[in-house]
Short mmCIF file of C-alpha atoms in Angstrom, two decimals:
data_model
loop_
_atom_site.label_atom_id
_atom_site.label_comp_id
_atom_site.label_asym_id
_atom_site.label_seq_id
_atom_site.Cartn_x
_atom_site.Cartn_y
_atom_site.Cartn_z
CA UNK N 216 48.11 10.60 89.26
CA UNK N 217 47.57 14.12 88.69
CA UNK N 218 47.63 16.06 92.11
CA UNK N 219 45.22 19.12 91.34
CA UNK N 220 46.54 20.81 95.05
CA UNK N 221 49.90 20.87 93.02
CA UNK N 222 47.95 22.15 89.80
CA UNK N 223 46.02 25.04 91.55
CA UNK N 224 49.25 26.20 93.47
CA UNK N 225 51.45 26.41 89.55
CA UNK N 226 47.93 28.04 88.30
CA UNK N 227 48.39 30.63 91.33
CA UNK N 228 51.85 31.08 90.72
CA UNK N 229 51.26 31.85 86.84
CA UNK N 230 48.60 34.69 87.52
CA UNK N 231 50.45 36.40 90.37
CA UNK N 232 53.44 36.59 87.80
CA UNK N 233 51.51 37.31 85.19
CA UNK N 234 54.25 39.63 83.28
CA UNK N 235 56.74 36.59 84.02
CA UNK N 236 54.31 34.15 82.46
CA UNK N 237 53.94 36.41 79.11
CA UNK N 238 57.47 36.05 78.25
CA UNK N 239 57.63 32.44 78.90
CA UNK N 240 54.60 31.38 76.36
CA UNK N 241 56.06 34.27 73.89
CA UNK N 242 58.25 31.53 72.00
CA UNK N 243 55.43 28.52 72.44
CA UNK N 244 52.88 31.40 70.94
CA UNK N 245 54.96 32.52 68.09
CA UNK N 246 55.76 29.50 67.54
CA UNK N 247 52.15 27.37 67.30
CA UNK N 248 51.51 30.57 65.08
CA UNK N 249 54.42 29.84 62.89
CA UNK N 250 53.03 26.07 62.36
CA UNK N 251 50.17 26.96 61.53
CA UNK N 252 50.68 29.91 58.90
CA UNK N 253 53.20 28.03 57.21
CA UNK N 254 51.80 25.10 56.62
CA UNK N 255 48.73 26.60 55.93
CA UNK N 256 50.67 28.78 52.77
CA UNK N 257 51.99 25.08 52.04
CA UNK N 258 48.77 24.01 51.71
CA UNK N 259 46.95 26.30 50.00
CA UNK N 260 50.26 26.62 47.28
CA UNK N 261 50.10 22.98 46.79
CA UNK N 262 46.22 22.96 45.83
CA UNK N 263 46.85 25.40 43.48
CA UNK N 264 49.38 23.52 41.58
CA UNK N 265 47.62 20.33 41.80
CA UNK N 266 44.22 22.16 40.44
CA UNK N 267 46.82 24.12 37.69
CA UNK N 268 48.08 20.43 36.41
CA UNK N 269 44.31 18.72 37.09
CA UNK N 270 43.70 21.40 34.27
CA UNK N 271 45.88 20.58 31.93
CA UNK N 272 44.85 17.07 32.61
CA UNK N 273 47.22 14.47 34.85
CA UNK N 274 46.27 11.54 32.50
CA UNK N 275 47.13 12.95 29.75
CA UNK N 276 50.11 12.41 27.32
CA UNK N 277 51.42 15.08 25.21
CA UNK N 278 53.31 14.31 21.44
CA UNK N 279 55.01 17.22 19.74
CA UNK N 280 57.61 17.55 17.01
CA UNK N 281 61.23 17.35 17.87
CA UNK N 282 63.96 19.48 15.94
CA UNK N 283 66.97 16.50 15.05
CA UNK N 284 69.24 19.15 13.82
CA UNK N 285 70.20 18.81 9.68
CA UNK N 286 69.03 15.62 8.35
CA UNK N 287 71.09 15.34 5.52
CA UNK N 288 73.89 15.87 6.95
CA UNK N 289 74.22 12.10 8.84
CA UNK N 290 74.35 9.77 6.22
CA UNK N 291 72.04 6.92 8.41
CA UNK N 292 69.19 9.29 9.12
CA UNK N 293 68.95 10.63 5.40
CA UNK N 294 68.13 7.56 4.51
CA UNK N 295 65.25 6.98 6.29
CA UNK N 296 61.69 9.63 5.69
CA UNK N 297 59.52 10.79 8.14
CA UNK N 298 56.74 12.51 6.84
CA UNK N 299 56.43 14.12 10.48
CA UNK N 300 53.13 14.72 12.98
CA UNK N 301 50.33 14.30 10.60
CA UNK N 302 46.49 13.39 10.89
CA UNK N 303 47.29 10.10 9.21
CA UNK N 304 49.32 9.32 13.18
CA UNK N 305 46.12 10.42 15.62
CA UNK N 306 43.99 7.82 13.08
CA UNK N 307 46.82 5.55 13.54
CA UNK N 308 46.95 6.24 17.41
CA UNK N 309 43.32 6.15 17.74
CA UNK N 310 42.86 2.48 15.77
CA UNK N 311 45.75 0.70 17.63
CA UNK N 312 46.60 1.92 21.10
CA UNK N 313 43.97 0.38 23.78
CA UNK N 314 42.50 2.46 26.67
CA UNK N 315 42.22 5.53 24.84
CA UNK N 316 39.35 8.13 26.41
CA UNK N 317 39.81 10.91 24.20
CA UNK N 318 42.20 12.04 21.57
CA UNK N 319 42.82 15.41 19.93
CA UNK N 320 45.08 16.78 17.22
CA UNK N 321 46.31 20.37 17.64
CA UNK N 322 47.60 23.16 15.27
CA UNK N 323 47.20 27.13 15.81
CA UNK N 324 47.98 29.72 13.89
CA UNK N 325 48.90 33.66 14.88
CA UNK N 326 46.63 35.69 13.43
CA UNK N 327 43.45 38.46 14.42
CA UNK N 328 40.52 38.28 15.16
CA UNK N 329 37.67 41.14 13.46
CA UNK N 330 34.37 41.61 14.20
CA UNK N 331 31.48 44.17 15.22
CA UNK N 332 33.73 46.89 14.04
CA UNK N 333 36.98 45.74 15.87
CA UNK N 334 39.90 43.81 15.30
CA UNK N 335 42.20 42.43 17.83
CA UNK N 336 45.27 39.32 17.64
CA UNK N 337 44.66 35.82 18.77
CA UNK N 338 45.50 32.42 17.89
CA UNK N 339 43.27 30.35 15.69
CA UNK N 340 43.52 26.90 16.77
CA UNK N 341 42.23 23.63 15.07
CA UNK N 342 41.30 20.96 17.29
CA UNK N 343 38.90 18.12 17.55
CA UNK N 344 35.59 17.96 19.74
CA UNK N 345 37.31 16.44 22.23
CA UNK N 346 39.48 19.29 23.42
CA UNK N 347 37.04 20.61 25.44
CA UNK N 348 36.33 17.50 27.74
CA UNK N 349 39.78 16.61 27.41
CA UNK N 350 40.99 20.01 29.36
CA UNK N 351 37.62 20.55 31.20
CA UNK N 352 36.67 23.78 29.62
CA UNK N 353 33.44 24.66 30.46
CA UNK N 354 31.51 26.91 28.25
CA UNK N 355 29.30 30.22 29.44
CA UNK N 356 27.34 30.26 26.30
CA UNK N 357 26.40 28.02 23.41
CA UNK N 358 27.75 24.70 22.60
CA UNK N 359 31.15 23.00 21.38
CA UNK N 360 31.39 22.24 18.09
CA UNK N 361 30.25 18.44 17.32
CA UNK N 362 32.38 15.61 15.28
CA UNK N 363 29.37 16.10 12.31
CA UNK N 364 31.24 19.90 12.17
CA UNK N 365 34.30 18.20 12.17
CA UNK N 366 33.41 16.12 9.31
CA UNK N 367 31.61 18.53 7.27
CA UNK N 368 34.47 21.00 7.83
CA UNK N 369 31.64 23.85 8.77
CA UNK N 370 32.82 27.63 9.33
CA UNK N 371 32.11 27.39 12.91
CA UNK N 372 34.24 28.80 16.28
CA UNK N 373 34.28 28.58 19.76
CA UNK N 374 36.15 31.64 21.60
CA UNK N 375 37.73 32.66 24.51
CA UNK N 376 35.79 34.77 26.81
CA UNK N 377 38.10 37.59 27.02
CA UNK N 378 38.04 37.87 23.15
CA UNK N 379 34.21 37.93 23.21
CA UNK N 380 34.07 40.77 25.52
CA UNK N 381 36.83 42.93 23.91
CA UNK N 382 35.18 42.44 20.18
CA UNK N 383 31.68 42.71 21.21
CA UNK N 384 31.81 44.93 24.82
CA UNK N 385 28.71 42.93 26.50
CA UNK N 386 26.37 41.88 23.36
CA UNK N 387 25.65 38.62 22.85
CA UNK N 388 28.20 37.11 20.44
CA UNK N 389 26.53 33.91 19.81
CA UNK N 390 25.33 33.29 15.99
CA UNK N 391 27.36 36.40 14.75
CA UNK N 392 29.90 36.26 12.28
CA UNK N 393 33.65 36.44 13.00
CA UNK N 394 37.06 37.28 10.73
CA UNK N 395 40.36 35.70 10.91
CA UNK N 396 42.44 36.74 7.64
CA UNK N 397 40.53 35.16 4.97
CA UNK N 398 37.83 32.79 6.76
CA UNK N 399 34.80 33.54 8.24
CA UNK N 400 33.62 31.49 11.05
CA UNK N 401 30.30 31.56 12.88
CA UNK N 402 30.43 32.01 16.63
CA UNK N 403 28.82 28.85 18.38
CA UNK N 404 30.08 29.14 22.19
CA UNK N 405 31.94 30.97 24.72
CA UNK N 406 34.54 29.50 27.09
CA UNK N 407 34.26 30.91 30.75
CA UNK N 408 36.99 32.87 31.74
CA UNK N 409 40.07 30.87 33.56
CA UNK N 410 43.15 31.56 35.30
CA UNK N 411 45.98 33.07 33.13
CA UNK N 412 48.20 29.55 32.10
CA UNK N 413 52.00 30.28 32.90
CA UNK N 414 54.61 29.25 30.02
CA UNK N 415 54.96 25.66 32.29
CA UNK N 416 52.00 25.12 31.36
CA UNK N 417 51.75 25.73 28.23
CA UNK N 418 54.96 23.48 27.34
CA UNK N 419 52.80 20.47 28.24
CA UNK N 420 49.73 20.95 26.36
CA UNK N 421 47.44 23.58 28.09
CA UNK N 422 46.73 27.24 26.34
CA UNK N 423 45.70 30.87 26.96
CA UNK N 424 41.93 30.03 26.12
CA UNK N 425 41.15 33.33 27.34
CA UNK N 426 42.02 34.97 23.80
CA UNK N 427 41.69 32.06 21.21
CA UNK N 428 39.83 31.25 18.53
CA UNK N 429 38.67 27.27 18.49
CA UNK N 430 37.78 25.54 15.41
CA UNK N 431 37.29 22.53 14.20
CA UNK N 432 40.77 20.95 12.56
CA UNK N 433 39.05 20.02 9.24
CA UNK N 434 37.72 23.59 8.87
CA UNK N 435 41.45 25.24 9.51
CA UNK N 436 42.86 22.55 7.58
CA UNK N 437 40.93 22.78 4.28
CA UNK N 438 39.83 26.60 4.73
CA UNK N 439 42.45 28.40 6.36
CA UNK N 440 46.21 26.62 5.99
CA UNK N 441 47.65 23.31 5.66
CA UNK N 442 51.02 23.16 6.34
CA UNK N 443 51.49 19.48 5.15
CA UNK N 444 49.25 20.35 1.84
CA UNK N 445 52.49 19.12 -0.09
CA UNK N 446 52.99 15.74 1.48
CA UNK N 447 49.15 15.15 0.20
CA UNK N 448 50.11 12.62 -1.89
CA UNK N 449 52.87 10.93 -0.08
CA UNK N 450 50.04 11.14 3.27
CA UNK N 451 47.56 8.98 0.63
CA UNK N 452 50.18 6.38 -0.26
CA UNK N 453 51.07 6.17 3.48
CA UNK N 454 54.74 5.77 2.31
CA UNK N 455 55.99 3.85 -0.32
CA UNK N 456 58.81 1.56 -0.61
CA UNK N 457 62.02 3.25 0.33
CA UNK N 458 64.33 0.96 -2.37
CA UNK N 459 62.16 2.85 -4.99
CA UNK N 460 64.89 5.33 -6.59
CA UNK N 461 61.38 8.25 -7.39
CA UNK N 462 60.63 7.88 -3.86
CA UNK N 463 63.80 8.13 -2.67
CA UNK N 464 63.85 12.13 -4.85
CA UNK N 465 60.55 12.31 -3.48
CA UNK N 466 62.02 12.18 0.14
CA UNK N 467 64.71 14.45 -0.27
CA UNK N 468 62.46 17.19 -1.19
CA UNK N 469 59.85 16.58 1.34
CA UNK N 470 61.90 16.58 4.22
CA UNK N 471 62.27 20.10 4.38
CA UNK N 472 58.59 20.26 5.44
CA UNK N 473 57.02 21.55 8.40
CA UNK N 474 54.16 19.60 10.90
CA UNK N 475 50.98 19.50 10.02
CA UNK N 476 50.22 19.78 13.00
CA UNK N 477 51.62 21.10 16.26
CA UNK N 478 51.25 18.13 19.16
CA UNK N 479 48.67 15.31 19.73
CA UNK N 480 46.68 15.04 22.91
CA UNK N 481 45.63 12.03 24.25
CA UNK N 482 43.45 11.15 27.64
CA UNK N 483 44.21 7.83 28.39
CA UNK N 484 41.34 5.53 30.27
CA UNK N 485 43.79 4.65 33.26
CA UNK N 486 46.79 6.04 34.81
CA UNK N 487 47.85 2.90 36.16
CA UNK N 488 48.42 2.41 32.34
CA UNK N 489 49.99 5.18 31.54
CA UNK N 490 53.60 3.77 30.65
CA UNK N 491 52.95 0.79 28.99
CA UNK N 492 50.73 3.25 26.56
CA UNK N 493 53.74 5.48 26.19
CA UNK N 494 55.90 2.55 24.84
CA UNK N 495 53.17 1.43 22.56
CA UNK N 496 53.24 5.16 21.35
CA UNK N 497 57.22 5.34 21.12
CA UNK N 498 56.72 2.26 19.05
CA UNK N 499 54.21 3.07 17.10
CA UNK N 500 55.41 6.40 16.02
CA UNK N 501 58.80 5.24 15.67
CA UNK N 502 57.73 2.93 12.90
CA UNK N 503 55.43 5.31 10.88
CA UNK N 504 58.34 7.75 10.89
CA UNK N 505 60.59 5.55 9.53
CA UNK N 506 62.70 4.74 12.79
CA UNK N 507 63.46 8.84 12.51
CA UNK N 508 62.68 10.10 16.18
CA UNK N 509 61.41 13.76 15.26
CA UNK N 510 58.85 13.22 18.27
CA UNK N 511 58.82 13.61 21.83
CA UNK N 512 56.21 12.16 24.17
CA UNK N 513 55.26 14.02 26.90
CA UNK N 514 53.61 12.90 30.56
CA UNK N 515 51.94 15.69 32.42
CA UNK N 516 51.66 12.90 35.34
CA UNK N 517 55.21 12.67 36.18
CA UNK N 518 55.10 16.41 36.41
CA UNK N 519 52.60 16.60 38.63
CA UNK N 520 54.33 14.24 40.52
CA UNK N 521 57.78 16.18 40.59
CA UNK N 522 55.22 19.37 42.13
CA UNK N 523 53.52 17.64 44.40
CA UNK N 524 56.78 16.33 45.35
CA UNK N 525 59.18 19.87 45.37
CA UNK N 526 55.51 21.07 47.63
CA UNK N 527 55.92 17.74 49.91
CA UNK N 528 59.81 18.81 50.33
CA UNK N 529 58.33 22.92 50.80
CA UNK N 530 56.18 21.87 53.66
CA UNK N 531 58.68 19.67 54.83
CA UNK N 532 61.01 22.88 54.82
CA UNK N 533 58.03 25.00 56.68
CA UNK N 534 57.68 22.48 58.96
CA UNK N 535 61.29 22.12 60.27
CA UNK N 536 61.23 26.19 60.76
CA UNK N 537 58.58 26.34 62.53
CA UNK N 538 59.51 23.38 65.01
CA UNK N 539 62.86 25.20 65.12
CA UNK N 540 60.70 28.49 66.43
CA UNK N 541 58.63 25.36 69.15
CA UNK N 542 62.21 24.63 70.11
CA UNK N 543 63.68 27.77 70.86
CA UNK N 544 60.24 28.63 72.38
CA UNK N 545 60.80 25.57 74.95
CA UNK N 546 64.46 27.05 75.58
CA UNK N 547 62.88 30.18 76.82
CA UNK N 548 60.95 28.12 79.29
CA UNK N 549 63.79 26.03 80.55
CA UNK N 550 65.59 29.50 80.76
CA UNK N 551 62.75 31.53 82.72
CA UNK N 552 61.67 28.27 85.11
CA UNK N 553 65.10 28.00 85.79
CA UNK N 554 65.62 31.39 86.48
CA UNK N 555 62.24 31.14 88.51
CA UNK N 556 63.41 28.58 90.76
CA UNK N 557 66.54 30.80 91.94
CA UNK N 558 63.66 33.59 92.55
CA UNK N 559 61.69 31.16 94.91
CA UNK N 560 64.18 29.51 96.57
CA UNK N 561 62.76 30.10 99.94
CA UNK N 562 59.09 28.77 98.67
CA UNK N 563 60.44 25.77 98.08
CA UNK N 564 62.20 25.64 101.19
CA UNK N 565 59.09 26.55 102.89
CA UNK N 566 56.63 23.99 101.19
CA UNK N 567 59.22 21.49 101.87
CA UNK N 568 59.29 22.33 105.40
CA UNK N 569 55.39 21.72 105.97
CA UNK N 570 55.78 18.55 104.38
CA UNK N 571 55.25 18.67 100.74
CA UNK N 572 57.91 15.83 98.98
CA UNK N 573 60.01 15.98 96.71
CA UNK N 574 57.45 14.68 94.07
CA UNK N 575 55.19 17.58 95.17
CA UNK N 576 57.83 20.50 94.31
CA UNK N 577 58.82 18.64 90.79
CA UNK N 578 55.01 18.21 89.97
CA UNK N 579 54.59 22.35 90.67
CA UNK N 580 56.98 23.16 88.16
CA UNK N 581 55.95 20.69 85.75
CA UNK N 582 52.35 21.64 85.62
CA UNK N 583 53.33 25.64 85.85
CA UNK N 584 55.30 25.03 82.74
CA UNK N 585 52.65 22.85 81.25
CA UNK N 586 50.12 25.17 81.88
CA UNK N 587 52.21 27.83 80.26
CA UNK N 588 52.78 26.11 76.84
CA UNK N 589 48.81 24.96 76.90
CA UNK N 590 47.69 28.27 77.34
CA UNK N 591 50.43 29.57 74.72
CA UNK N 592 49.38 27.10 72.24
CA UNK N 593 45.62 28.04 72.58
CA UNK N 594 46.99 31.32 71.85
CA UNK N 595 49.14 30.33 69.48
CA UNK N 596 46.53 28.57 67.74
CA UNK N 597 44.02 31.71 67.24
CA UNK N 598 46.52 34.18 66.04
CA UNK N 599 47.94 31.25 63.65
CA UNK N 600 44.71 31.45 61.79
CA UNK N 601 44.55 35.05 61.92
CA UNK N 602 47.36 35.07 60.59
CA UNK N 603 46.66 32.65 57.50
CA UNK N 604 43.46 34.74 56.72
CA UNK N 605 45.20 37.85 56.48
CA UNK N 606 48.30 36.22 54.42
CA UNK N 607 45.45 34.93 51.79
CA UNK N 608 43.82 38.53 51.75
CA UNK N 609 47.49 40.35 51.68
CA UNK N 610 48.56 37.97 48.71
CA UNK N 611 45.46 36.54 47.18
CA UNK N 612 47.22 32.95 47.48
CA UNK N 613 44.21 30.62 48.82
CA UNK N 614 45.86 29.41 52.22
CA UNK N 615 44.69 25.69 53.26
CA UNK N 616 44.71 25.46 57.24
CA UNK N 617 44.76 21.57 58.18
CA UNK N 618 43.21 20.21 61.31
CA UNK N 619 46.04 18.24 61.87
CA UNK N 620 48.96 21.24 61.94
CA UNK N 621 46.59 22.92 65.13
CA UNK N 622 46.47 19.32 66.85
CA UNK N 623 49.92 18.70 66.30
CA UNK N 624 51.29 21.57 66.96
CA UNK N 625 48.64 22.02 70.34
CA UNK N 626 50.09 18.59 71.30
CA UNK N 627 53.85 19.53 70.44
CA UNK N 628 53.35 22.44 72.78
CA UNK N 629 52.11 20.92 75.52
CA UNK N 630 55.05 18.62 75.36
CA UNK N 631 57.94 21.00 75.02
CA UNK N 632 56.43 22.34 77.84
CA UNK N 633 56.65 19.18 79.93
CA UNK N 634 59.64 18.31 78.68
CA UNK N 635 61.96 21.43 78.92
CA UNK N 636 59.62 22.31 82.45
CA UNK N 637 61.56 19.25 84.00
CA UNK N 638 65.10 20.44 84.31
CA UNK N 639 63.99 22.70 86.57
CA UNK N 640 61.21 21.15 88.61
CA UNK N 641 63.95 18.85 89.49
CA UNK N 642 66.28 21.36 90.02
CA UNK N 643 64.06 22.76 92.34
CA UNK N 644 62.97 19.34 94.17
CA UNK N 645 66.54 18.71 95.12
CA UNK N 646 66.88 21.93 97.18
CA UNK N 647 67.94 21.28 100.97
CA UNK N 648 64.77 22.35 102.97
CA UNK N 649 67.41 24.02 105.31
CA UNK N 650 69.45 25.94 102.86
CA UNK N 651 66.17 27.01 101.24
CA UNK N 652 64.58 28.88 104.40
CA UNK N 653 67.88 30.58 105.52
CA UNK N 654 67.16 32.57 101.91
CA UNK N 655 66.39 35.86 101.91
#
């Protein structure tokens, strides 16, 4: 039971050494602060990443071309034609695999943009409708283009918003006309602005919208470049018979080829599914290429797994620092109670002597250093969010402060204090009475 005579003598104690009492809760302050901060950094850092790869789209699977080195010169692949990434594989892709949500081909081109007067570089991309919903872009003005622009191939563009305002410095660019080498698109929606994407990023799928040009993939296809133009015919066929000895010449020339297009995105349904449809894809792809693997598949997921997982091991890290700084902090108790005992020697004696048991004198020093690390946690606590608010204003990193890190670490103090406040409350309980008052 808790004895509140003992309770209001350790309170006593505390505020007539109050300079004493500072030092003590020092290391329990700093380090409830030190919780607190760091897992608050941890925090916000992991949201960050998790809304970065939420961006590019966690259910996602990326497939791009794969260099295989010189064909020709490995007599078992020469054999065999692949008439690489091609439109003819997202139709393929989109009739066969199951569970698809939305699917996109992709193909840019470096190039510059001119308009109003003013000309500045960008990347014309060709993509499908869904693009947009695939990657959640949302759009300050206008509309996406529609699958009927697909189809018809129309002239039309959707840009970035940092390329709106640099070519058209605050008028409305909707309806007006812009200029990418040779074609002339019509300006049908602006993307809002977005964070800058890093070059991890961009390996799996996601792009600088900022300063692009989007348009449909017909409309770059048949107006502006194809790259896979010459495998027209061979595309139509779909690949004739291999034994043929005109096909065979046919082969040879063609596989010097590039893409015709850069990567296909697809949003798959469920993520649950997500490796089944990646074999179905390997598969697939394998066999339309002619068993020649010039593909790779990629699976945001399993990177955003591997971040949240290197942030999981971060805050793990943060976490075992800052109980190292509770630790030492319930050292310096021990240290100063003990030290405290030695200074009151004769106050134990004297309680002792008026009756107080042994129970009594262990109880003092319990609750005094109890009371210290509760008070120092409180502490601790308010200058651990300070301290989190003015790291996210220093840095501009959002910082995350959990409920749970100021409970924990409020309980973890009080304990430490309990626990390293016994060595010397029994210390101090097994003084001889006698020895005690003959202290001067």
């Amino acid at each position: 039971m808790i004895n509140r005579s003992n309770i209001s003598i350790a309170f006593e104690a505390l505020v007539e050494n109050k300079f004493r009492s500072g030092l003590t809760a020092l290391g329990i302050i700093f380090g409830v602060a030190a919780v607190i901060t760091m897992l608050a950094i941890g925090n916000g850092a992991q949201q960050q990443i998790i809304k970065q790869i939420e961006q590019v789209g966690a259910k996602n699977i990326i497939i791009r071309p794969k260099l295989i080195g010189n064909i020709e010169s490995d007599d078992e692949v020469s054999k065999k034609y692949s008439p690489k990434l091609t439109i003819l594989d997202v139709e393929a892709i989109q009739a066969i695999l199951p569970g698809i949500e939305k699917i996109t081909p992709f193909l840019s081109y470096e190039t510059s943009a001119i308009a109003n007067g003013k000309k500045k570089n960008c990347n014309l991309v060709g993509v499908s409708s869904d693009y947009f919903s695939i990657y959640n872009l949302k759009l300050d003005l206008g509309s996406a283009f529609s699958a009927l622009h697909q189809k018809k191939s129309d002239a039309v563009c959707v840009i970035g918003a940092n390329l709106a305002t640099k070519l058209f410095s605050g008028k409305n660019p909707i309806g007006k006309t812009l200029k990418t080498n040779r074609l002339q698109l019509k300006i049908i929606g602006i993307i809002s602005p977005g964070n800058s994407i890093g070059e991890s990023l961009q390996s799996i799928g996601m792009n600088n919208y900022n300063d692009e040009v989007f348009a449909p993939m017909n409309t770059v296809l048949r107006r502006y470049k194809d790259r896979g133009r010459i495998t027209e015919k061979l595309l139509k066929t779909k690949r004739g018979n291999d034994d043929d000895d005109d096909n065979k010449n046919e082969q040879k020339t063609e596989t010097e080829i590039t893409d015709q297009i850069e990567k296909i995105i697809i949003a798959i349904e469920e993520t649950d599914n997500m490796k089944q449809s990646v074999d179905v894809l390997y598969r697939l792809l394998l066999r339309r290429h002619h068993e020649v693997e010039d593909f790779e598949i990629i699976v945001p997921e399993q990177i955003l797994q591997q971040k949240k997982q290197t942030n999981d091991i971060f805050n793990i890290l943060l976490g075992v620092i800052a109980a190292i700084s509770l630790l030492v902090g319930g050292i310096g108790i021990m240290n100063i109670m003990l030290a405290s005992v030695l200074e009151r020697i004769r106050e134990i004696g004297l309680r002792m002597a008026i009756g107080a048991t042994k129970k009594d004198i262990k109880q003092q020093f319990v609750y005094e250093s109890g009371l210290i690390s509760l008070i120092g946690g409180l502490i601790g606590i308010f200058l651990g969010v300070l301290l989190s608010y003015i790291a996210e204003w220093t840095t501009g990193t959002p910082t995350i402060i959990s409920i749970w890190s100021v409970v924990i670490s409020f309980f973890v103090s009080a304990i430490i204090g309990i626990t390293f406040g016994y060595m010397p409350a029994k210390k101090a309980a097994e003084q001889d009475p006698v020895y005690s008052l003959r202290q001067n």
